Each structure stands twice: as structure tokens, then as C-alpha cells.
Short mmCIF file of C-alpha atoms in Angstrom, two decimals:
data_model
loop_
_atom_site.label_atom_id
_atom_site.label_comp_id
_atom_site.label_asym_id
_atom_site.label_seq_id
_atom_site.Cartn_x
_atom_site.Cartn_y
_atom_site.Cartn_z
CA MET A 1 -55.56 21.34 130.70
CA ILE A 2 -52.18 23.46 129.04
CA ARG A 3 -53.15 27.77 130.40
CA GLY A 4 -51.53 30.45 128.63
CA ILE A 5 -50.68 30.96 126.05
CA ARG A 6 -46.93 31.00 127.00
CA LEU A 7 -47.68 27.40 127.80
CA ARG A 8 -48.43 26.96 124.30
CA LEU A 9 -46.17 28.20 122.56
CA ALA A 10 -43.02 26.91 123.94
CA LEU A 11 -44.93 23.10 123.98
CA ALA A 12 -45.74 24.00 120.79
CA LEU A 13 -41.42 24.42 120.14
CA LEU A 14 -40.21 22.59 122.10
CA LEU A 15 -42.52 19.70 120.23
CA VAL A 16 -41.17 20.77 117.05
CA VAL A 17 -38.21 20.50 118.07
CA ALA A 18 -38.11 16.93 119.65
CA GLY A 19 -40.04 15.54 116.36
CA ALA A 20 -36.98 16.89 114.49
CA LEU A 21 -34.10 15.55 116.27
CA ALA A 22 -36.36 12.30 116.27
CA VAL A 23 -36.77 12.39 112.58
CA ALA A 24 -32.55 12.90 112.51
CA TYR A 25 -31.33 11.06 115.05
CA ALA A 26 -33.67 8.25 113.29
CA ILE A 27 -32.28 9.24 109.80
CA VAL A 28 -28.30 8.95 110.85
CA VAL A 29 -27.72 6.88 113.47
CA PRO A 30 -29.23 3.35 110.79
CA THR A 31 -27.10 4.98 107.38
CA LEU A 32 -24.43 5.71 109.59
CA GLU A 33 -24.60 1.94 111.65
CA SER A 34 -25.14 0.42 108.00
CA ARG A 35 -22.29 2.54 105.85
CA LEU A 36 -19.91 1.30 108.35
CA VAL A 37 -21.05 -2.33 109.03
CA ASP A 38 -21.12 -2.55 104.33
CA ALA A 39 -17.65 -0.49 104.46
CA LYS A 40 -16.45 -3.50 106.55
CA ILE A 41 -17.93 -6.63 104.92
CA GLU A 42 -16.05 -4.82 101.78
CA GLN A 43 -12.96 -4.98 103.16
CA LEU A 44 -13.51 -8.52 103.49
CA GLU A 45 -14.51 -8.77 100.60
CA ARG A 46 -10.94 -7.68 98.94
CA ASP A 47 -9.02 -9.14 101.67
CA ALA A 48 -10.80 -12.73 100.60
CA VAL A 49 -8.76 -12.42 97.43
CA THR A 50 -6.25 -12.08 98.51
CA VAL A 51 -6.13 -14.81 100.92
CA GLY A 52 -7.51 -16.61 98.05
CA SER A 53 -5.07 -16.18 96.21
CA CYS A 54 -2.23 -17.66 98.81
CA ILE A 55 -4.07 -20.38 98.57
CA GLU A 56 -4.48 -21.28 95.16
CA SER A 57 -0.52 -21.34 95.48
CA SER A 58 -0.33 -24.12 98.15
CA GLU A 59 -0.47 -26.67 98.64
CA THR A 60 -3.32 -27.89 101.16
CA THR A 61 -0.27 -28.15 103.71
CA ARG A 62 0.22 -24.71 103.25
CA TRP A 63 -2.79 -23.70 104.01
CA GLN A 64 -3.04 -22.93 108.07
CA ASP A 65 -0.05 -20.93 106.69
CA CYS A 66 -2.18 -18.89 104.92
CA ALA A 67 -4.82 -18.61 106.96
CA ASP A 68 -2.64 -17.48 110.09
CA THR A 69 -0.23 -14.72 107.75
CA GLY A 70 -3.93 -13.24 105.82
CA SER A 71 -5.27 -13.44 109.79
CA ALA A 72 -2.32 -11.62 111.16
CA VAL A 73 -2.02 -8.78 108.49
CA LEU A 74 -5.38 -8.67 108.10
CA ASN A 75 -6.43 -8.05 111.37
CA ALA A 76 -9.43 -10.75 110.94
CA ARG A 77 -10.47 -14.76 111.12
CA VAL A 78 -9.37 -16.86 108.44
CA VAL A 79 -11.50 -20.17 107.84
CA VAL A 80 -10.17 -22.51 105.63
CA TYR A 81 -12.89 -24.93 104.13
CA GLN A 82 -13.32 -27.94 102.12
CA VAL A 83 -16.19 -28.76 100.56
CA LEU A 84 -17.23 -32.25 100.42
CA GLN A 85 -19.50 -33.37 97.43
CA ARG A 86 -22.42 -34.39 99.29
CA GLN A 87 -26.25 -33.07 99.28
CA PRO A 88 -26.70 -30.70 100.08
CA PRO A 89 -22.59 -29.69 100.57
CA ALA A 90 -20.83 -30.19 103.54
CA LEU A 91 -17.83 -27.73 104.67
CA GLN A 92 -14.65 -29.39 106.55
CA ILE A 93 -11.91 -26.75 107.90
CA PHE A 94 -8.65 -27.17 106.93
CA GLY A 95 -7.20 -23.93 108.24
CA ASP A 96 -8.26 -21.32 110.95
CA SER A 97 -6.07 -18.62 112.54
CA ARG A 98 -7.71 -18.73 115.47
CA THR A 99 -5.51 -21.67 117.94
CA SER A 100 -8.69 -22.73 120.23
CA SER A 101 -11.62 -24.01 119.05
CA SER A 102 -12.98 -23.79 115.81
CA ARG A 103 -16.19 -26.12 116.61
CA ASP A 104 -18.17 -22.37 115.95
CA VAL A 105 -17.72 -21.85 112.16
CA GLU A 106 -18.53 -25.55 111.69
CA HIS A 107 -21.56 -24.77 110.86
CA ASP A 108 -21.66 -20.85 109.63
CA ILE A 109 -24.02 -19.92 107.27
CA VAL A 110 -22.23 -17.41 105.21
CA ALA A 111 -19.49 -20.24 104.21
CA GLU A 112 -22.71 -22.59 103.83
CA PHE A 113 -24.16 -20.46 101.28
CA ALA A 114 -21.15 -19.41 99.49
CA ALA A 115 -20.63 -23.43 98.30
CA ALA A 116 -24.17 -23.93 97.91
CA THR A 117 -24.05 -21.61 95.40
CA GLY A 118 -20.66 -21.49 94.13
CA LEU A 119 -20.70 -17.19 94.71
CA PRO A 120 -19.38 -14.42 96.60
CA GLN A 121 -21.49 -14.34 99.80
CA ARG A 122 -21.49 -11.18 102.61
CA GLY A 123 -23.06 -10.46 105.99
CA THR A 124 -23.25 -10.58 109.62
CA VAL A 125 -23.33 -12.76 112.30
CA THR A 126 -23.88 -12.98 115.96
CA ARG A 127 -21.99 -15.14 117.78
CA GLY A 128 -20.92 -15.41 121.24
CA GLY A 129 -22.15 -12.39 122.46
CA ASP A 130 -20.16 -11.17 119.24
CA ARG A 131 -21.85 -9.41 116.63
CA LEU A 132 -19.44 -10.15 112.74
CA ALA A 133 -19.29 -9.14 109.36
CA GLU A 134 -18.33 -12.13 107.41
CA ALA A 135 -17.34 -12.47 103.89
CA ALA A 136 -16.67 -16.13 101.49
CA LEU A 137 -15.48 -16.81 98.63
CA PRO A 138 -15.12 -20.00 96.43
CA VAL A 139 -11.93 -19.67 95.63
CA THR A 140 -12.20 -23.65 94.02
CA SER A 141 -15.47 -26.05 93.66
CA GLU A 142 -13.83 -27.42 96.26
CA THR A 143 -12.56 -24.40 98.57
CA ILE A 144 -14.59 -21.58 101.06
CA VAL A 145 -12.17 -18.79 101.85
CA LEU A 146 -13.82 -17.52 105.37
CA LEU A 147 -13.06 -13.78 106.01
CA SER A 148 -14.62 -12.54 109.60
CA SER A 149 -13.98 -10.03 111.73
CA SER A 150 -15.75 -8.35 114.89
CA LEU A 151 -18.10 -4.78 114.68
CA GLN A 152 -16.90 -3.39 118.05
CA ASP A 153 -15.39 -0.96 116.79
CA PRO A 154 -17.07 0.46 113.95
CA LEU A 155 -20.57 -0.22 116.13
CA SER A 156 -19.14 1.14 119.26
CA SER A 157 -18.44 4.55 117.51
CA VAL A 158 -22.08 4.64 116.55
CA SER A 159 -22.95 3.73 120.57
CA TYR A 160 -20.45 6.90 121.05
CA LEU A 161 -22.29 9.69 117.93
CA LYS A 162 -25.65 8.08 119.92
CA ARG A 163 -25.03 9.35 122.75
CA ARG A 164 -23.60 12.78 121.98
CA LEU A 165 -26.61 13.26 119.85
CA LEU A 166 -29.53 12.66 123.38
CA ALA A 167 -27.21 14.45 124.79
CA ALA A 168 -27.11 17.92 122.51
CA SER A 169 -30.97 16.82 122.07
CA LEU A 170 -31.40 17.27 125.69
CA VAL A 171 -29.51 20.81 125.39
CA ALA A 172 -31.15 21.26 122.07
CA LEU A 173 -34.83 20.59 123.73
CA LEU A 174 -34.01 22.86 126.84
CA VAL A 175 -32.65 26.15 124.22
CA ALA A 176 -35.86 25.20 122.71
CA SER A 177 -37.87 25.39 125.33
CA LEU A 178 -35.78 29.38 127.18
CA LEU A 179 -36.22 30.89 124.05
CA GLY A 180 -39.38 30.09 122.76
CA TYR A 181 -41.30 30.79 126.45
CA ALA A 182 -39.10 33.96 126.14
CA GLY A 183 -40.37 34.59 122.85
CA ALA A 184 -43.94 33.12 123.37
CA SER A 185 -43.11 35.92 127.02
CA VAL A 186 -43.20 38.56 124.42
CA HIS A 187 -45.99 37.58 121.88
CA ALA A 188 -48.34 36.88 124.92
CA ARG A 189 -47.80 40.70 126.30
CA ARG A 190 -48.80 41.91 123.26
CA ILE A 191 -51.66 39.88 122.77
CA ARG A 192 -52.09 41.23 126.27
CA ARG A 193 -51.71 44.53 124.96
CA LEU A 194 -54.51 44.03 122.67
CA GLU A 195 -56.86 42.39 124.84
CA ARG A 196 -56.39 45.47 126.78
CA ALA A 197 -56.53 47.43 123.98
CA ALA A 198 -59.81 45.36 122.92
CA GLU A 199 -61.42 46.35 126.66
CA ARG A 200 -60.59 49.98 126.28
CA ILE A 201 -62.45 50.19 123.56
CA ALA A 202 -65.41 48.09 124.53
CA SER A 203 -65.68 50.04 127.58
CA GLY A 204 -66.40 53.48 125.16
CA ARG A 205 -62.61 55.09 125.91
CA PHE A 206 -61.50 56.03 123.02
CA ASP A 207 -58.59 58.24 123.67
CA GLU A 208 -56.05 56.41 123.75
CA PRO A 209 -54.48 54.71 120.29
CA VAL A 210 -53.88 50.93 120.11
CA VAL A 211 -49.65 50.68 118.80
CA ASP A 212 -48.38 47.44 117.70
CA ARG A 213 -45.29 48.00 115.93
CA GLY A 214 -44.08 44.36 114.46
CA ASN A 215 -44.71 43.61 111.09
CA ASP A 216 -46.78 40.07 110.96
CA GLU A 217 -50.31 39.41 111.67
CA LEU A 218 -50.45 40.65 115.24
CA GLY A 219 -49.04 44.16 113.55
CA GLN A 220 -51.82 44.19 110.75
CA LEU A 221 -54.85 43.07 113.68
CA ALA A 222 -53.47 46.04 116.21
CA ASP A 223 -54.12 48.12 112.76
CA ALA A 224 -57.23 47.03 112.41
CA PHE A 225 -57.50 48.24 115.82
CA GLU A 226 -56.85 51.04 116.40
CA GLN A 227 -59.06 51.49 112.08
CA MET A 228 -61.89 49.97 113.99
CA ARG A 229 -61.17 53.04 117.45
CA HIS A 230 -61.21 55.28 115.39
CA ARG A 231 -64.02 55.17 113.09
CA LEU A 232 -65.99 54.05 116.52
CA GLU A 233 -64.26 57.01 118.12
CA ASN A 234 -66.39 58.95 114.99
CA LEU A 235 -69.18 57.28 115.89
CA ASP A 236 -69.38 58.49 118.26
CA ARG A 237 -68.16 61.79 118.71
CA ALA A 238 -71.10 62.21 116.27
CA ARG A 239 -73.67 60.36 118.17
CA ARG A 240 -72.61 63.12 120.55
CA GLU A 241 -73.34 65.73 118.11
CA PHE A 242 -76.13 64.46 116.55
CA ILE A 243 -77.91 64.63 120.34
CA ALA A 244 -76.59 67.99 121.42
CA ASN A 245 -77.98 68.75 117.61
CA ALA A 246 -81.04 67.99 118.04
CA SER A 247 -81.52 68.64 121.83
CA HIS A 248 -80.92 72.46 120.39
CA GLU A 249 -83.65 72.51 117.25
CA LEU A 250 -85.69 71.19 119.19
CA ARG A 251 -85.24 73.15 122.33
CA THR A 252 -85.78 76.40 119.71
CA PRO A 253 -88.86 75.75 118.63
CA LEU A 254 -90.02 74.38 121.68
CA PHE A 255 -89.17 77.97 124.02
CA SER A 256 -90.23 79.71 121.35
CA LEU A 257 -93.67 78.72 120.67
CA GLY A 258 -93.01 79.17 125.00
CA GLY A 259 -92.32 82.75 124.92
CA PHE A 260 -95.66 83.57 122.41
CA LEU A 261 -98.00 80.81 124.59
CA GLU A 262 -97.78 83.31 127.52
CA LEU A 263 -97.44 86.72 125.70
CA LEU A 264 -100.40 85.25 123.84
CA THR A 265 -102.45 85.49 127.67
CA ASP A 266 -101.78 89.27 127.77
CA GLU A 267 -105.13 90.51 127.22
CA GLU A 268 -103.64 93.93 126.29
CA LEU A 269 -102.48 92.10 122.87
CA ASP A 270 -103.98 93.94 119.86
CA GLU A 271 -105.49 91.86 117.43
CA GLU A 272 -103.12 92.23 114.59
CA THR A 273 -100.03 91.48 117.37
CA ARG A 274 -102.04 88.19 118.08
CA GLN A 275 -102.18 87.41 114.65
CA GLU A 276 -98.18 88.19 113.55
CA PHE A 277 -98.46 85.88 117.06
CA LEU A 278 -99.83 83.03 115.47
CA GLU A 279 -98.85 83.17 112.68
CA THR A 280 -94.78 82.15 114.33
CA MET A 281 -96.27 79.64 115.88
CA ARG A 282 -97.76 78.56 113.31
CA GLU A 283 -94.43 78.15 111.52
CA GLN A 284 -92.56 77.17 115.08
CA VAL A 285 -95.27 74.25 114.06
CA VAL A 286 -94.03 73.54 110.30
CA ARG A 287 -90.79 73.88 111.83
CA LEU A 288 -90.83 71.01 114.55
CA THR A 289 -93.17 68.05 112.73
CA LYS A 290 -90.53 68.60 109.63
CA LEU A 291 -87.96 68.32 112.48
CA ALA A 292 -89.09 65.20 113.34
CA THR A 293 -89.86 63.18 109.90
CA ASP A 294 -86.67 64.09 109.23
CA LEU A 295 -85.15 61.92 112.72
CA LEU A 296 -88.01 59.54 112.18
CA ASP A 297 -86.71 58.94 108.43
CA LEU A 298 -82.69 58.96 108.93
CA SER A 299 -84.03 56.52 112.78
CA ARG A 300 -85.72 54.23 110.20
CA VAL A 301 -82.51 54.38 108.02
CA ASP A 302 -80.26 53.37 110.82
CA ALA A 303 -82.18 50.92 112.13
CA GLY A 304 -82.76 49.07 108.53
CA ARG A 305 -85.97 49.80 108.74
CA MET A 306 -86.37 52.40 105.83
CA GLY A 307 -89.10 50.75 103.16
CA ILE A 308 -87.95 50.97 99.75
CA GLY A 309 -90.30 50.33 96.74
CA LEU A 310 -88.43 49.73 93.83
CA GLY A 311 -89.68 50.58 90.41
CA PRO A 312 -89.86 52.61 86.87
CA VAL A 313 -90.86 56.02 87.70
CA GLU A 314 -90.74 58.67 84.93
CA LEU A 315 -88.38 61.07 85.35
CA ALA A 316 -90.26 63.91 84.03
CA GLY A 317 -93.89 63.60 85.85
CA VAL A 318 -91.29 64.63 88.71
CA ALA A 319 -89.59 67.25 87.59
CA ARG A 320 -93.18 68.75 86.74
CA VAL A 321 -94.88 68.40 89.62
CA LEU A 322 -92.40 69.47 92.43
CA ALA A 323 -92.43 72.63 89.64
CA ALA A 324 -96.12 72.41 90.56
CA GLU A 325 -95.55 71.77 93.76
CA PHE A 326 -92.57 74.97 94.14
CA SER A 327 -94.41 77.44 92.24
CA ALA A 328 -96.27 79.85 94.31
CA VAL A 329 -93.52 79.20 96.95
CA ALA A 330 -90.72 80.21 93.82
CA GLU A 331 -93.22 83.21 92.87
CA ARG A 332 -93.25 85.15 95.89
CA THR A 333 -89.47 84.82 95.93
CA ARG A 334 -89.18 86.27 93.15
CA HIS A 335 -87.29 83.51 92.05
CA ALA A 336 -86.90 82.39 88.27
CA LEU A 337 -87.85 77.93 88.23
CA ASP A 338 -87.67 76.36 85.40
CA VAL A 339 -88.00 72.00 83.97
CA GLU A 340 -85.23 71.04 81.77
CA ILE A 341 -86.74 67.25 80.23
CA ASP A 342 -83.48 65.33 78.13
CA GLY A 343 -86.57 62.59 76.12
CA ASP A 344 -88.51 59.70 78.20
CA PRO A 345 -85.98 59.40 81.17
CA VAL A 346 -87.25 56.50 83.11
CA ALA A 347 -85.60 55.29 86.23
CA LEU A 348 -85.46 52.77 89.12
CA ALA A 349 -86.97 54.52 92.17
CA ASP A 350 -89.52 54.20 94.76
CA GLU A 351 -91.18 57.61 93.46
CA LEU A 352 -92.45 58.42 96.21
CA ARG A 353 -88.85 58.89 98.19
CA LEU A 354 -87.58 60.29 94.43
CA ILE A 355 -90.20 62.97 95.24
CA GLN A 356 -89.06 63.67 99.04
CA ILE A 357 -85.62 63.86 97.31
CA GLY A 358 -86.39 66.50 95.46
CA ARG A 359 -87.99 68.14 98.03
CA ALA A 360 -85.63 69.39 99.78
CA LEU A 361 -82.84 70.01 96.77
CA VAL A 362 -85.60 72.38 94.95
CA GLY A 363 -85.97 73.73 98.95
CA ASN A 364 -82.41 74.18 99.72
CA ALA A 365 -82.23 76.50 96.41
CA LEU A 366 -85.52 78.57 97.45
CA VAL A 367 -83.65 78.63 100.20
CA HIS A 368 -80.04 79.74 99.82
CA THR A 369 -80.17 81.69 96.99
CA PRO A 370 -81.13 85.62 96.22
CA PRO A 371 -84.10 86.11 95.22
CA GLY A 372 -84.33 86.07 90.78
CA SER A 373 -81.61 83.39 91.21
CA ARG A 374 -82.60 81.03 88.52
CA ILE A 375 -83.57 77.86 89.46
CA ARG A 376 -83.51 74.33 86.99
CA ILE A 377 -84.95 70.93 87.75
CA ARG A 378 -83.14 69.15 84.81
CA VAL A 379 -84.32 65.27 84.13
CA GLY A 380 -82.20 63.08 81.39
CA ALA A 381 -80.65 59.72 82.06
CA ASP A 382 -77.69 58.17 79.43
CA ALA A 383 -76.62 54.19 79.05
CA GLU A 384 -75.92 53.43 82.20
CA ARG A 385 -78.24 56.34 85.03
CA ALA A 386 -80.99 57.70 84.88
CA PHE A 387 -80.82 61.80 86.75
CA LEU A 388 -82.51 64.70 87.96
CA ALA A 389 -80.61 67.28 89.29
CA VAL A 390 -81.77 70.88 90.70
CA ALA A 391 -79.10 73.96 89.76
CA ASP A 392 -78.74 77.10 90.51
CA ASP A 393 -76.85 80.76 90.03
CA GLY A 394 -76.79 80.84 93.30
CA PRO A 395 -73.58 82.57 95.25
CA GLY A 396 -72.38 78.40 95.44
CA ILE A 397 -70.74 76.73 98.34
CA ALA A 398 -67.60 77.18 99.70
CA GLU A 399 -64.60 74.87 98.70
CA ALA A 400 -64.56 73.55 102.25
CA ASP A 401 -67.54 73.43 102.55
CA LEU A 402 -68.66 70.03 100.18
CA GLU A 403 -66.41 67.78 101.44
CA ASN A 404 -69.62 68.44 104.57
CA VAL A 405 -72.83 69.80 103.16
CA PHE A 406 -74.34 66.37 104.01
CA GLU A 407 -73.47 64.95 107.34
CA ARG A 408 -76.45 65.17 109.43
CA PHE A 409 -76.50 68.37 110.87
CA TYR A 410 -74.11 70.69 109.57
CA ARG A 411 -75.44 73.78 107.70
CA VAL A 412 -72.60 76.37 106.09
CA GLU A 413 -71.41 79.82 108.23
CA GLY A 414 -73.02 82.38 107.14
CA ALA A 415 -75.77 80.82 105.55
CA VAL A 416 -79.70 81.14 106.12
CA ALA A 417 -80.31 80.34 109.54
CA SER A 418 -83.94 77.95 108.75
CA GLY A 419 -83.36 74.41 108.35
CA SER A 420 -81.90 71.36 110.38
CA GLY A 421 -79.06 70.42 108.25
CA LEU A 422 -80.42 67.00 108.18
CA GLY A 423 -82.18 67.36 104.26
CA LEU A 424 -79.21 66.53 101.98
CA ALA A 425 -77.97 63.72 105.01
CA ILE A 426 -81.05 62.13 104.22
CA VAL A 427 -81.13 63.12 100.12
CA ARG A 428 -78.42 61.06 100.06
CA GLU A 429 -79.38 58.33 102.54
CA LEU A 430 -82.55 58.12 100.35
CA ALA A 431 -80.19 57.70 96.97
CA GLN A 432 -78.40 55.11 97.86
CA LEU A 433 -80.80 53.06 99.43
CA MET A 434 -82.31 53.80 95.87
CA GLY A 435 -78.96 51.88 94.37
CA GLY A 436 -78.07 55.70 93.64
CA ASP A 437 -75.81 58.22 94.88
CA VAL A 438 -75.80 62.31 94.98
CA LEU A 439 -72.98 64.77 92.75
CA LEU A 440 -72.39 68.32 94.03
CA GLU A 441 -70.50 70.22 91.79
CA SER A 442 -70.54 73.93 93.06
CA ALA A 443 -69.11 77.37 92.13
CA PRO A 444 -69.16 80.94 92.56
CA GLY A 445 -72.75 81.37 90.12
CA ARG A 446 -73.37 78.08 89.79
CA THR A 447 -74.29 74.93 92.12
CA VAL A 448 -76.02 71.41 90.31
CA VAL A 449 -76.46 68.43 93.25
CA THR A 450 -77.55 65.80 90.80
CA VAL A 451 -79.14 62.67 92.37
CA ALA A 452 -77.46 59.74 89.79
CA LEU A 453 -80.00 56.24 90.02
CA PRO A 454 -80.21 53.24 87.99
CA PRO A 455 -82.25 52.75 84.49
CA ALA A 456 -85.36 51.36 84.39
CA ALA A 457 -84.10 49.09 81.99
CA SER A 458 -81.88 47.50 85.18
CA LEU A 459 -85.01 46.07 87.12
CA GLU A 460 -86.08 42.23 86.88
CA PRO A 461 -89.43 40.52 86.12
CA GLU A 462 -90.29 39.87 89.13
CA SER A 463 -89.79 42.49 91.11
CA GLU A 464 -91.34 45.00 89.59
CA SER A 465 -94.26 44.46 92.10
CA THR A 466 -92.42 43.97 95.17
CA PRO A 467 -91.09 46.64 97.82
CA VAL A 468 -87.54 45.84 98.77
CA PHE A 469 -86.69 46.56 102.52
CA THR A 470 -82.91 47.42 103.17
#
């Protein structure tokens, strides 16, 4: 078994080059040989016409002279036959340019075929280990002229070409092997770099970038690795920040509770101070409970175990529930809380999760706007979406913070130190799980957070009573 990408790529290139050379050899050599043989035979056919003219114009006793002269001039063996009227026709040699025995051409197949058909014939024969080209021409109904010439010279050229091709093929294969191995080594080094980068990323080291300047598939793979490294680095950073922030958010109320418990053990505290400490401790317990609930919700979302039961939800009812729930708080903080209902909007959503979203948005508006501000809970729908929006006329959110307010544990600088910074992150996660989205518009004097949801018309009948788990 061949191991290593260098050897595999080099061998693949070697096989490709060898295959190409074999195909070229199989096409060029037989074609060249066939053309050389055809050219030799065509020349003999033309020369046979010349010898035939001599025989036609000469007496029978002069046929040998025509054969000798034609052989000397044309550099071919010339044989003159007389056709004997038999069935099948037989041939008798009347002239042969070869001075020795003519026994080898007494039954020449090409001449006999010309006598039988009365037509010129051509072909190759092998005599005495030598391959010969032949052309037979009927001069008259009783006379056949046969010209025969060795193919040694044309075939020797072909043999020479074969040897040169084989030598060139060996050199080409050697060069291909060297170049293939060198090129494969370059690619193997690049792949090895990507392998080391993957190992670094797998071990949790995201500090070193993945770099490959090649403009090919390996370069694209390196770019994909680099994008993966960035995302994992961001996720790792977010994980560390999440743990640090969660620890801080949990530690602060726990330390506060611990301090108040120590103070309550002091018997010299008056009743009014004791009640004040107890109220503060209740607030810290509520804060811890909300933080634990938020963390639990986020962990369920991240684990894909947040249960979402989609169904038709009347947004007007949701708005009224939110207004009734926060009316006492708004009155205490001197906020004006209004409800605006446009038509009879119905959204495809989970009612409990939608109320949870509304609570987070209204609670944020009450906390982060000054007393006397107006807060409006608006609901409506159009052909493409249904929406729940919470608007206020507070100071707004700085442009630098707009892109980050939905991040976990993010709190605007200078804002009221209340909450964990998880509320808006949960709002976005829940909205997306219900197939919607959250839009934020903010400017001095006006901030609107809109939760856009699919309209109830997109609900499939068979899914009305079936909860969807994402």
C-alpha cells in the first residue's frame, strides 16, 4: 500500500504521462507504418504502368529486357507472367529481373489474384523473412506485370522512430516523476500546514491565523479554516466572558446577602433598620431568582431544548396583560403607560414566551427612562407580519451600543445598574425560535423595540395543537 500524498500524486502524474505516451505511441507508429507502406505500393503501381507500356510495345522475346531495364531504373524486382487459360488461371514466368531462381514468385498470391480478377492488385507478402510490397497490373488479358520491392528501408525508419519514442518516453516519465514528486511535495507541505492548523484549533489555540496564499482549492480550504478559527475564537471569548459575567452577577447578590445576614446577627439593630435590611435581602433574592431563570432559559436555547408551542395568539390580549401587570410599577415610577391596538392582530407564536418577551421590553423601558417618560405598547399586523412593539420617549441608546445591546451580559455604559444584561439576549433568542425577529430603532427622544412575528395565516392546520421543540 502506497502511503503519503507525495508518492500518490507523483504516481498519479506518472500514470497519466505514461498513459498519454502509450496512446500517442499506439496512434503514431501504426499510422506512420501504414502510410509508408501505402506510399511504397502506390509508387510500385505507377511504375507498373511504365513497365506495362514497355511490354505492350515489345515482342515476347523482349519482355525480359523490359523487366531488366525496369528493375534497374525503378529499383524494384519486375516479373512478367503469361496467363495460361485454365480454371483457375495459371501463371507462367516469361521474364524476371532477378538473375537467380524465380521459384519464389511462381505462385505469387498478388499476381494470381490479378489474373483471376483481371484488375490491378496490391498488397504485402513475406518471403525469406523479408516483408515486400507488391503491385500486379494486367497488361493484356494474357500478360501480368508484377513489381516487388522490399519494405526494409521504410520499416527501418519506423523501427528507428519506435526506439526514439521509447527513449523519449523514458526521459519524459523520469522528468514527470521528478516534477510530480516536487509538485506533490509543495502541495503536501501546504496540506501539512493545514493539518497543523486544524490540530491547533482542535486543542483550543486560536491565536495563530491560518494562512495559505494559493489561489486553488487548498487556498479556499485555508480560508474556510481561518473563518472557522475566527468564529471559534469569538465563541471561546464569549464563553469566557459569559462565565466571568455570570460569576460576577451571582457573586454580587450573594456577597450582599452574606453581609446583611452578618449585620442582622447584631442584636443592637433597631426594628426599622432590620426591616430595611430584610427588604434589601428580598430584592437580592428576586435578582438571584431572575438571573437563575435567565441563565436556565439561555442554557436551554443553546442546548436546543427550549420548548416552543406555536399557535394563534391575539396580540391585543397580550398588550392588555402587560399593561395591567406593569401599571402599578409605572405609577410608582411616574411613567405614563399606554396601549395602542391597530385592528385585531393575531400572530403565530407561543403565548407564554411572547408575554415573557413583552415583560422584558416593558421592564427595560421603565428602568432606563427617566420619571415622567411615556411608554407605549403597540400591536398590529400587515400582510407579511404581526408585531408587538414597545416605544418610549427616553434619551435613547448611543449609536455605538445599538449593535451590542442584544449580546449577553452587555450593559450600556452609564446606564442604571439594574439587571444582568441577559434580558434582550433572551428576547432575540425567543423571537427567532418562534420564526420572528427583533428590530431596534433609537434616537434621542424616541426608542422603539419591535418584535416581528409570522401572522397566524401561516399556521398549518395539523400543527395547531402540536408543540414545536427546537
